[in-house]
PDB file of C-alpha atoms in Angstrom:
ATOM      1  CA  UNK A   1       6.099  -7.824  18.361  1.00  0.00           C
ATOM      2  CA  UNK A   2       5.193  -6.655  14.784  1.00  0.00           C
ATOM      3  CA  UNK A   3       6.471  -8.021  12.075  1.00  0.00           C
ATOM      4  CA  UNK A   4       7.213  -4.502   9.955  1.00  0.00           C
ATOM      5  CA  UNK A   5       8.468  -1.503  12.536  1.00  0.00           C
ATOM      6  CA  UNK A   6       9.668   1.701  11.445  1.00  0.00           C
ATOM      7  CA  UNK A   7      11.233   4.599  13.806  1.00  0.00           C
ATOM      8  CA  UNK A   8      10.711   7.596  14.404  1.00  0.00           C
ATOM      9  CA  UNK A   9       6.393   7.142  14.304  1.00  0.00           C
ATOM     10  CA  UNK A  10       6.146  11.048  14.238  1.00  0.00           C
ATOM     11  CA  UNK A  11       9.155  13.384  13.248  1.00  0.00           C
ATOM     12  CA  UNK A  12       9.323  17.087  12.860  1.00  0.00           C
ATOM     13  CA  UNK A  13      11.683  19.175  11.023  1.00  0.00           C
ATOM     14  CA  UNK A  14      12.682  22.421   9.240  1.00  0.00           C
ATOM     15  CA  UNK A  15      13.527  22.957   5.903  1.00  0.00           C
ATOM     16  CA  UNK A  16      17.009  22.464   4.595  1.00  0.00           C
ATOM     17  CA  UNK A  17      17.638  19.125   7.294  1.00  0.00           C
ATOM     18  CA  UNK A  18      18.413  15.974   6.870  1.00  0.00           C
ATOM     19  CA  UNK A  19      16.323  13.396   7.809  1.00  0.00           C
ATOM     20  CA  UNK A  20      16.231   9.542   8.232  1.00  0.00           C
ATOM     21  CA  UNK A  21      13.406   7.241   8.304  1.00  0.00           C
ATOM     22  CA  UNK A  22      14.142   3.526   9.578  1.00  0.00           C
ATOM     23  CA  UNK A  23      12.483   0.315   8.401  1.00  0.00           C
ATOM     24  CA  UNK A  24      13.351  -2.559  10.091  1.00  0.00           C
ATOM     25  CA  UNK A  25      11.743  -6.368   9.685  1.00  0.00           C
ATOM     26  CA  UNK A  26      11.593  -9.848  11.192  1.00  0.00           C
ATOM     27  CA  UNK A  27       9.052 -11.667   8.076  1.00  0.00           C
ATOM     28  CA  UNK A  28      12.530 -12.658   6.365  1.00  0.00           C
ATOM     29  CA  UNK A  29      11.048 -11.352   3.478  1.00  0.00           C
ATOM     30  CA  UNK A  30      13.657 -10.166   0.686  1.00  0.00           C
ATOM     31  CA  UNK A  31      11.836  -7.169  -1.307  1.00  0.00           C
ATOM     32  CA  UNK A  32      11.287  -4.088   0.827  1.00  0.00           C
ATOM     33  CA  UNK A  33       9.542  -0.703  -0.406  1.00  0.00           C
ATOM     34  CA  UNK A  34       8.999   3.022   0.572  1.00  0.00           C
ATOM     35  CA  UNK A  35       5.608   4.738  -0.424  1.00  0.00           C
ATOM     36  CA  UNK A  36       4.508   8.056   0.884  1.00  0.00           C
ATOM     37  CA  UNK A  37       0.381   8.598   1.061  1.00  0.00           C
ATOM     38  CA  UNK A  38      -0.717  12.200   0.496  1.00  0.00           C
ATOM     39  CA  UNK A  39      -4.437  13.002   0.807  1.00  0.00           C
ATOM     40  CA  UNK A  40      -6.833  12.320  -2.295  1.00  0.00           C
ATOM     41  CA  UNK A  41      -3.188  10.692  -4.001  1.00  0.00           C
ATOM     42  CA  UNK A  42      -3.308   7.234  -2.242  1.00  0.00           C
ATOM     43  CA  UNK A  43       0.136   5.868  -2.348  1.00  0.00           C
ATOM     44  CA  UNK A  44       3.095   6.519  -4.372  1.00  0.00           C
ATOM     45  CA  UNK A  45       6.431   4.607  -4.428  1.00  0.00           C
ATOM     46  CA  UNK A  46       9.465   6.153  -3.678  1.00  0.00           C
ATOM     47  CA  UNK A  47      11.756   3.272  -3.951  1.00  0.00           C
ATOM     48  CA  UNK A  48      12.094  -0.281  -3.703  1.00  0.00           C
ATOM     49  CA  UNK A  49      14.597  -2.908  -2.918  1.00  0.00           C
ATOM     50  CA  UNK A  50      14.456  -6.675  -4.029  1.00  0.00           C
ATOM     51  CA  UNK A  51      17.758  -7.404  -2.322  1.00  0.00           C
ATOM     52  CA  UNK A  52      20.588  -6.056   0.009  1.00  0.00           C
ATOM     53  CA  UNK A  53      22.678  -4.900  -3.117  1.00  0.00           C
ATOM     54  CA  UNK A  54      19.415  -3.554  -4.942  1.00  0.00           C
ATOM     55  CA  UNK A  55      17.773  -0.070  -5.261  1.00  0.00           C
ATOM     56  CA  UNK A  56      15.450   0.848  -7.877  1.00  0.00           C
ATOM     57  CA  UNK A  57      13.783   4.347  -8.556  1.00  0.00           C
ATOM     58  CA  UNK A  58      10.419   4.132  -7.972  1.00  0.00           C
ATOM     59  CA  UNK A  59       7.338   6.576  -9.235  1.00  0.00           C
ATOM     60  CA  UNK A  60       8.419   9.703  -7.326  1.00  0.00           C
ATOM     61  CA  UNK A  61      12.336   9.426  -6.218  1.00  0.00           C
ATOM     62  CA  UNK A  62      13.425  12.933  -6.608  1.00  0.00           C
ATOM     63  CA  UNK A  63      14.716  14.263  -3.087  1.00  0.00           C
ATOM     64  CA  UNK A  64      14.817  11.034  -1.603  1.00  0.00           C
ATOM     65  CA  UNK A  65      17.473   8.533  -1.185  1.00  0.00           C
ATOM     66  CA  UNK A  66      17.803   4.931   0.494  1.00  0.00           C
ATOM     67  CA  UNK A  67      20.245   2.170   2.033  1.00  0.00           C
ATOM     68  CA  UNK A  68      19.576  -0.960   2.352  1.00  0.00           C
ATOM     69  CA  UNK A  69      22.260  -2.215   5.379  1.00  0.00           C
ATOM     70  CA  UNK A  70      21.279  -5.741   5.454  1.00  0.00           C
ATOM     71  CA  UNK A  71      18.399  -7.921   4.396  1.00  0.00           C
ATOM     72  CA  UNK A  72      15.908  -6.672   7.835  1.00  0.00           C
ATOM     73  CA  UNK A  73      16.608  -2.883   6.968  1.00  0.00           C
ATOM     74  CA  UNK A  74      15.810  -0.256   5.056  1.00  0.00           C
ATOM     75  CA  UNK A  75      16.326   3.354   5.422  1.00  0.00           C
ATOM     76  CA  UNK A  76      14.853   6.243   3.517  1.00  0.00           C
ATOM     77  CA  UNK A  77      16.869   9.782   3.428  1.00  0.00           C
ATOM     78  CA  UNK A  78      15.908  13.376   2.838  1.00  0.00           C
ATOM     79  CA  UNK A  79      18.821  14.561   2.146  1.00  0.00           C
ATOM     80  CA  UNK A  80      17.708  18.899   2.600  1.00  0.00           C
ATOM     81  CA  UNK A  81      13.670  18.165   3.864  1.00  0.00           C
ATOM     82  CA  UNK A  82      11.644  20.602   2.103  1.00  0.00           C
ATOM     83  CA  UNK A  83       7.342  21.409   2.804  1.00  0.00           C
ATOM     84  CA  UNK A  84       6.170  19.419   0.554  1.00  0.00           C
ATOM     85  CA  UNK A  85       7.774  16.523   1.791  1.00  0.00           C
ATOM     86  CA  UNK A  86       5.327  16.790   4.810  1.00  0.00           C
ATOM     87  CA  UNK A  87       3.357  13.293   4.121  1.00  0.00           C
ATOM     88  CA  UNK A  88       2.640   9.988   5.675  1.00  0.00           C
ATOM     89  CA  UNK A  89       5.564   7.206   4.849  1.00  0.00           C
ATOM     90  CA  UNK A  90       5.309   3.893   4.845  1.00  0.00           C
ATOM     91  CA  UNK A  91       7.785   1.034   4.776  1.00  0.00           C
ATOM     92  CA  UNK A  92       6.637  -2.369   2.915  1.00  0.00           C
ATOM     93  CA  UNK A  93       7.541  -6.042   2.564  1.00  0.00           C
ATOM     94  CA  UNK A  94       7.152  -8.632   0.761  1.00  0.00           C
ATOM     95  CA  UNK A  95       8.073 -12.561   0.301  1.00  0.00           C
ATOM     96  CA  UNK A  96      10.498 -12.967  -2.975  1.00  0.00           C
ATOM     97  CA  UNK A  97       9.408 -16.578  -3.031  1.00  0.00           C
ATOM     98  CA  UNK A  98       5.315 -15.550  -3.562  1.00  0.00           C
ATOM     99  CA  UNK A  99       4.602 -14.526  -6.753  1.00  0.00           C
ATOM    100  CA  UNK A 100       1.555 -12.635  -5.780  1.00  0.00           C
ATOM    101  CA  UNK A 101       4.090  -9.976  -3.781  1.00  0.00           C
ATOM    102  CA  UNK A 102       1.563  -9.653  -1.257  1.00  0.00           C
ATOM    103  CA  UNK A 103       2.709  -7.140   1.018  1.00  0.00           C
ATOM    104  CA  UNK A 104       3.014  -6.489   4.676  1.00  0.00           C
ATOM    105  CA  UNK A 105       3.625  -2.815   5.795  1.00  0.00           C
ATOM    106  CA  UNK A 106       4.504  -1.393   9.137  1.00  0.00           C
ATOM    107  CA  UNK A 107       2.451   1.438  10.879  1.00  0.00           C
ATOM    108  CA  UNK A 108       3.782   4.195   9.248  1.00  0.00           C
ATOM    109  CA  UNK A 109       6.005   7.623  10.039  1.00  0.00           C
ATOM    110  CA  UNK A 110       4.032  11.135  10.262  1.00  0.00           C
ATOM    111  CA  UNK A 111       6.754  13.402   8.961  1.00  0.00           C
ATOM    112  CA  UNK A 112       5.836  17.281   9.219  1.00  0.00           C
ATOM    113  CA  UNK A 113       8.400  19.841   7.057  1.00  0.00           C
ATOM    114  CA  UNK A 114       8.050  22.893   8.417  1.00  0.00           C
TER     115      UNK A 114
ATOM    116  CA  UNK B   1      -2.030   8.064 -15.361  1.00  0.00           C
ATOM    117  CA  UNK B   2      -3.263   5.535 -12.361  1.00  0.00           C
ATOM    118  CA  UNK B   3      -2.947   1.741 -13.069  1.00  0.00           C
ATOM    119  CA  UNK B   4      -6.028   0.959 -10.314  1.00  0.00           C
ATOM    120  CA  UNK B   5      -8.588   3.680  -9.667  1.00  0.00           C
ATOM    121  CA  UNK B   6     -11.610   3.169  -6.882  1.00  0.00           C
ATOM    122  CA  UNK B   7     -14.860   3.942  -7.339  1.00  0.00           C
ATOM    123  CA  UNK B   8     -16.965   5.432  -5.341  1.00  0.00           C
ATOM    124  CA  UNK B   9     -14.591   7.482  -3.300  1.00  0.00           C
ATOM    125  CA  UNK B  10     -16.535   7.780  -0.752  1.00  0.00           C
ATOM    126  CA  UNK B  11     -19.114   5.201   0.723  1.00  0.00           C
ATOM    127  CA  UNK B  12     -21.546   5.867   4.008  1.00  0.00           C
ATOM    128  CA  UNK B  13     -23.692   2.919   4.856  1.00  0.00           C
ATOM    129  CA  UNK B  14     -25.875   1.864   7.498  1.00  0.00           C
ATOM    130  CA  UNK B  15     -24.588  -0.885  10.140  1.00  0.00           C
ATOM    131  CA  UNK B  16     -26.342  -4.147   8.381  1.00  0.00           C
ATOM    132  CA  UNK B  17     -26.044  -3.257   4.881  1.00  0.00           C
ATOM    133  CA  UNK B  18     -23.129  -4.179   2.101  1.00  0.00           C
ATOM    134  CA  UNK B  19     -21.089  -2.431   1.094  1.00  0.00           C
ATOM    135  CA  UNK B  20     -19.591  -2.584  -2.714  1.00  0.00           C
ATOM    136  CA  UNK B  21     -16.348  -0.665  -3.811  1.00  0.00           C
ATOM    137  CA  UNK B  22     -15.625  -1.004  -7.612  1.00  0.00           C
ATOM    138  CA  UNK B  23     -11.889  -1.144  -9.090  1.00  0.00           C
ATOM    139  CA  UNK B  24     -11.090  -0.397 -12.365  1.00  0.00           C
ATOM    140  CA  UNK B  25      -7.346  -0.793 -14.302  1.00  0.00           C
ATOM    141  CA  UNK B  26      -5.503  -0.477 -17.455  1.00  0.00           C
ATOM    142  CA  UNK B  27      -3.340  -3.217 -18.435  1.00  0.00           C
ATOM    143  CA  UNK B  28      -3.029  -6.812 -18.339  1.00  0.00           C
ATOM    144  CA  UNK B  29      -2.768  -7.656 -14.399  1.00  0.00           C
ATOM    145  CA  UNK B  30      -1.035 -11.085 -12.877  1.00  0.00           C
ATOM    146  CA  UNK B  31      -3.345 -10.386  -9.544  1.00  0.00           C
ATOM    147  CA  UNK B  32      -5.493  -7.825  -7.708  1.00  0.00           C
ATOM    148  CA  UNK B  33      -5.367  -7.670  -3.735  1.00  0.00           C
ATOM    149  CA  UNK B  34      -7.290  -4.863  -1.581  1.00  0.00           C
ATOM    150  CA  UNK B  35      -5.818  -3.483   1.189  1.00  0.00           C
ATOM    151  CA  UNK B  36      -7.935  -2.015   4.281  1.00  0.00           C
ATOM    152  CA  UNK B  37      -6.086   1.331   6.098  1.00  0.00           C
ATOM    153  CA  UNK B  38      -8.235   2.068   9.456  1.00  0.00           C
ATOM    154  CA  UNK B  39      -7.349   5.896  10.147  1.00  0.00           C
ATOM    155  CA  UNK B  40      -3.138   7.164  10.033  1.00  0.00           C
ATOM    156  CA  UNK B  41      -2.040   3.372  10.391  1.00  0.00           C
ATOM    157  CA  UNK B  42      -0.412   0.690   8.217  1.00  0.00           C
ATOM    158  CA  UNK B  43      -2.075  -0.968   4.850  1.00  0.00           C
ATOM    159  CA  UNK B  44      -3.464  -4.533   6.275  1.00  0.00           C
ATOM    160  CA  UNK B  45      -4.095  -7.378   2.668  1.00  0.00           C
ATOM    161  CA  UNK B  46      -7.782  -8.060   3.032  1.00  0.00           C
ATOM    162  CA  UNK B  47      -7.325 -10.338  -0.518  1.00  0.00           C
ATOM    163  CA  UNK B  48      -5.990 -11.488  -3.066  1.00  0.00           C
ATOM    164  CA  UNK B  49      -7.947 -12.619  -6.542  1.00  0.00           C
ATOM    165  CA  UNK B  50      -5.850 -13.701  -9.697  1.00  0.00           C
ATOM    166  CA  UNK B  51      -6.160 -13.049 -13.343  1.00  0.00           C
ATOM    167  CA  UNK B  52      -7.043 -16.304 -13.764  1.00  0.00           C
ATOM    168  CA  UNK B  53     -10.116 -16.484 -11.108  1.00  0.00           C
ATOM    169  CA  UNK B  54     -13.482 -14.963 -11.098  1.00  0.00           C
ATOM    170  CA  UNK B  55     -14.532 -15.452  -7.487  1.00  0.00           C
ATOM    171  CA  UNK B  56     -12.918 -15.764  -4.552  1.00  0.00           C
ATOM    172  CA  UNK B  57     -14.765 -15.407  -0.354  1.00  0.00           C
ATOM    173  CA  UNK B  58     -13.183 -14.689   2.345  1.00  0.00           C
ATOM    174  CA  UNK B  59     -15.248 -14.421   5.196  1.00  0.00           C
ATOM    175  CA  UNK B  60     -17.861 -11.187   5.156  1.00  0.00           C
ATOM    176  CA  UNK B  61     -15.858 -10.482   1.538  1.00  0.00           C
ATOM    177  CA  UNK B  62     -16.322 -11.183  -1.575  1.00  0.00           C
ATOM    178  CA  UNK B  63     -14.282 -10.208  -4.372  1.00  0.00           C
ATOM    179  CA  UNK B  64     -14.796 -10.260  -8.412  1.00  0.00           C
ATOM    180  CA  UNK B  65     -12.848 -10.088 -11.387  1.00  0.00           C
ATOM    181  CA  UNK B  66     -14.005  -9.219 -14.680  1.00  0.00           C
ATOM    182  CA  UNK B  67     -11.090  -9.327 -17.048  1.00  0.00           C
ATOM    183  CA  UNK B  68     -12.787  -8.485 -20.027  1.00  0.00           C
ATOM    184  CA  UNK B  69     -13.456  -4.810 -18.446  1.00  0.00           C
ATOM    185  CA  UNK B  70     -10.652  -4.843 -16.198  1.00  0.00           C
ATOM    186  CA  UNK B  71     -12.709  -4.480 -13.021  1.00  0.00           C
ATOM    187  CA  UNK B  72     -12.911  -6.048  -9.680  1.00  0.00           C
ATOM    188  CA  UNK B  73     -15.497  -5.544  -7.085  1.00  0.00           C
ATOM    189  CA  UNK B  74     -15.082  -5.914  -3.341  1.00  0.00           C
ATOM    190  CA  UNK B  75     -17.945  -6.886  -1.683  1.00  0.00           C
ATOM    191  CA  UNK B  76     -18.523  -6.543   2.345  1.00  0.00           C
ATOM    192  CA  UNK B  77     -21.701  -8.074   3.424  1.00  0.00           C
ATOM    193  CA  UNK B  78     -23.535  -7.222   7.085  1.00  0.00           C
ATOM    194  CA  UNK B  79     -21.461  -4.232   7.674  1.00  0.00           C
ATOM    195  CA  UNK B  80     -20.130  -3.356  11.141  1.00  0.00           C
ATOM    196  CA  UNK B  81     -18.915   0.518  12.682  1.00  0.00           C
ATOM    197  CA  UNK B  82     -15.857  -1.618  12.644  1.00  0.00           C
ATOM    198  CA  UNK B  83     -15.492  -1.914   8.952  1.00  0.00           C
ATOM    199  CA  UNK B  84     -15.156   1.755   8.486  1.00  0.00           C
ATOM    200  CA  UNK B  85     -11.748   2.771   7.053  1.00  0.00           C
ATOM    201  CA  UNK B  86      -9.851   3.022   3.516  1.00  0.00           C
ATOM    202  CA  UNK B  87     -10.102   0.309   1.015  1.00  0.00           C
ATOM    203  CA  UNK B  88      -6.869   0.403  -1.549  1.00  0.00           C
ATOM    204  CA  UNK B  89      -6.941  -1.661  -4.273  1.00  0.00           C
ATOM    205  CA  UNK B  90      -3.624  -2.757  -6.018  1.00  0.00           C
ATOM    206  CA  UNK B  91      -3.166  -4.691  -9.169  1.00  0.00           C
ATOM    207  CA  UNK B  92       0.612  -6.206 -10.039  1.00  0.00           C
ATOM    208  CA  UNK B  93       0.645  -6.297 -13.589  1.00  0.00           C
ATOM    209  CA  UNK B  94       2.255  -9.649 -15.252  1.00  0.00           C
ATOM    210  CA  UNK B  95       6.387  -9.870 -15.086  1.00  0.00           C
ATOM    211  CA  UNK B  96       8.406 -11.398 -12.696  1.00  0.00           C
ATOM    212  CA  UNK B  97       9.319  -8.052 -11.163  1.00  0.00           C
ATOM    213  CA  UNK B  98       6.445  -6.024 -11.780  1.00  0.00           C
ATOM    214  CA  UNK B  99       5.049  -4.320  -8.805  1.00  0.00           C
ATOM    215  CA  UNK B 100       2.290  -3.500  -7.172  1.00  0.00           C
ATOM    216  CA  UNK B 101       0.189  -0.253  -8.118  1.00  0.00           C
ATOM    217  CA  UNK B 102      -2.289   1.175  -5.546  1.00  0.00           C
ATOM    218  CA  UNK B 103      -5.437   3.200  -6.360  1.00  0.00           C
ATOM    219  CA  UNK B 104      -5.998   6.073  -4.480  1.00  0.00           C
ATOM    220  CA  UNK B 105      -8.736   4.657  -1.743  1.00  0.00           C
ATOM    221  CA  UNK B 106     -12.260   4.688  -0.788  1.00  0.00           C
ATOM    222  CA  UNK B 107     -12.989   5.980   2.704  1.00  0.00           C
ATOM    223  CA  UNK B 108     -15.824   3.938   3.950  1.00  0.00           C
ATOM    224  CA  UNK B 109     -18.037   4.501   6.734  1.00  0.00           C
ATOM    225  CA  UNK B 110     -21.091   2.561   8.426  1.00  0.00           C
ATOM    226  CA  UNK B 111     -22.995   3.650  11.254  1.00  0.00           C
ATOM    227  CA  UNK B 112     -24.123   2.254  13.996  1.00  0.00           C
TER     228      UNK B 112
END
């Protein structure tokens, strides 16, 4: 089973819904992120988590919100989904207790806004 | 402005050759890693190289580091069909909780 899963894989919605991406892991690992890859931008965070009672804004946060339910999950809301939100997401781990913060990401949700 | 930033960013190669990708960043890093993407799917670590090293192999890769001009160079030798997809790099700058920063890719290809 892999390590990093995230549901749905492929999602699409209209504009003005609300939308949920799930992360879910089994590495143990305390730090969790959510990027978003757009073509020609590589990837951007959205926000991060270095433990169950900590969020932190990351490079583009706007329209986006998370929850982190226990240590193994993280969620990522759009709260009213808009076009440009149309992108690639990916959830991320990695192990607090490595100082490189290597990380480990699952296979990514294809979110369409139409 | 981007912390890492890939250079070419685009590479087409013939099966056998290597293939270098060049990485360039701003400030003081703790480590570099590249990442490889093959088409729509997750980031995979290739490796890792820290401030403190010059050199490191792993396997058909070799990666530099060249602090004085902030740059780091991924090497693949004897390219395979295989090896064609995106190569990220990310550099963590120094800080306990400082985080990784990817560039924005190089989409590779080698024919067969």
């Amino acid at each position: 089973d892999a390590d990093v899963t995230q549901t749905p894989r492929n999602r699409i919605t209209k504009t003005g819904k609300r939308i949920m991406l799930e992360c879910s892991q089994t590495k143990g690992h305390d730090r969790m992120y959510w990027y978003r890859q757009d073509p020609g931008l590589g990837l951007r965070l959205i926000y991060y988590s270095f433990d169950v009672k900590d969020i932190n804004k990351g490079e583009i946060s706007d329209g986006y919100s998370v929850s982190r339910q226990a240590q193994a999950k993280f969620s990522l809301s759009l709260e009213s989904a808009i076009p440009n939100q149309t992108a690639l997401y990916f959830c991320a781990t990695s192990d607090l207790m490595v100082s490189t913060d290597t990380q480990y990401f699952g296979p990514g949700t294809r979110l369409t806004v139409l | 402005s981007q912390q890492g930033e890939e250079d070419p960013q685009a590479l087409s190669i013939q099966e056998g050759e290597n293939a270098t990708m060049n990485c360039s960043y701003k400030t003081s890093i703790n480590n570099l890693q590249w990442y490889r993407q093959n088409s729509g799917r997750g980031l995979v670590h290739l490796i890792l190289i820290r401030s403190n090293e010059r050199e490191k192999h792993s396997g058909r890769l070799r990666v530099t580091l060249d602090t004085s001009k902030k740059s780091s160079s991924l090497l693949i030798t004897a390219s395979r069909a295989a090896d064609t997809a995106s190569y990220f790099c990310a550099s963590r700058l120094t800080g306990a909780n400082s985080k990784l920063t990817f560039g924005k890719g190089i989409t590779l290809s080698v024919r067969p």
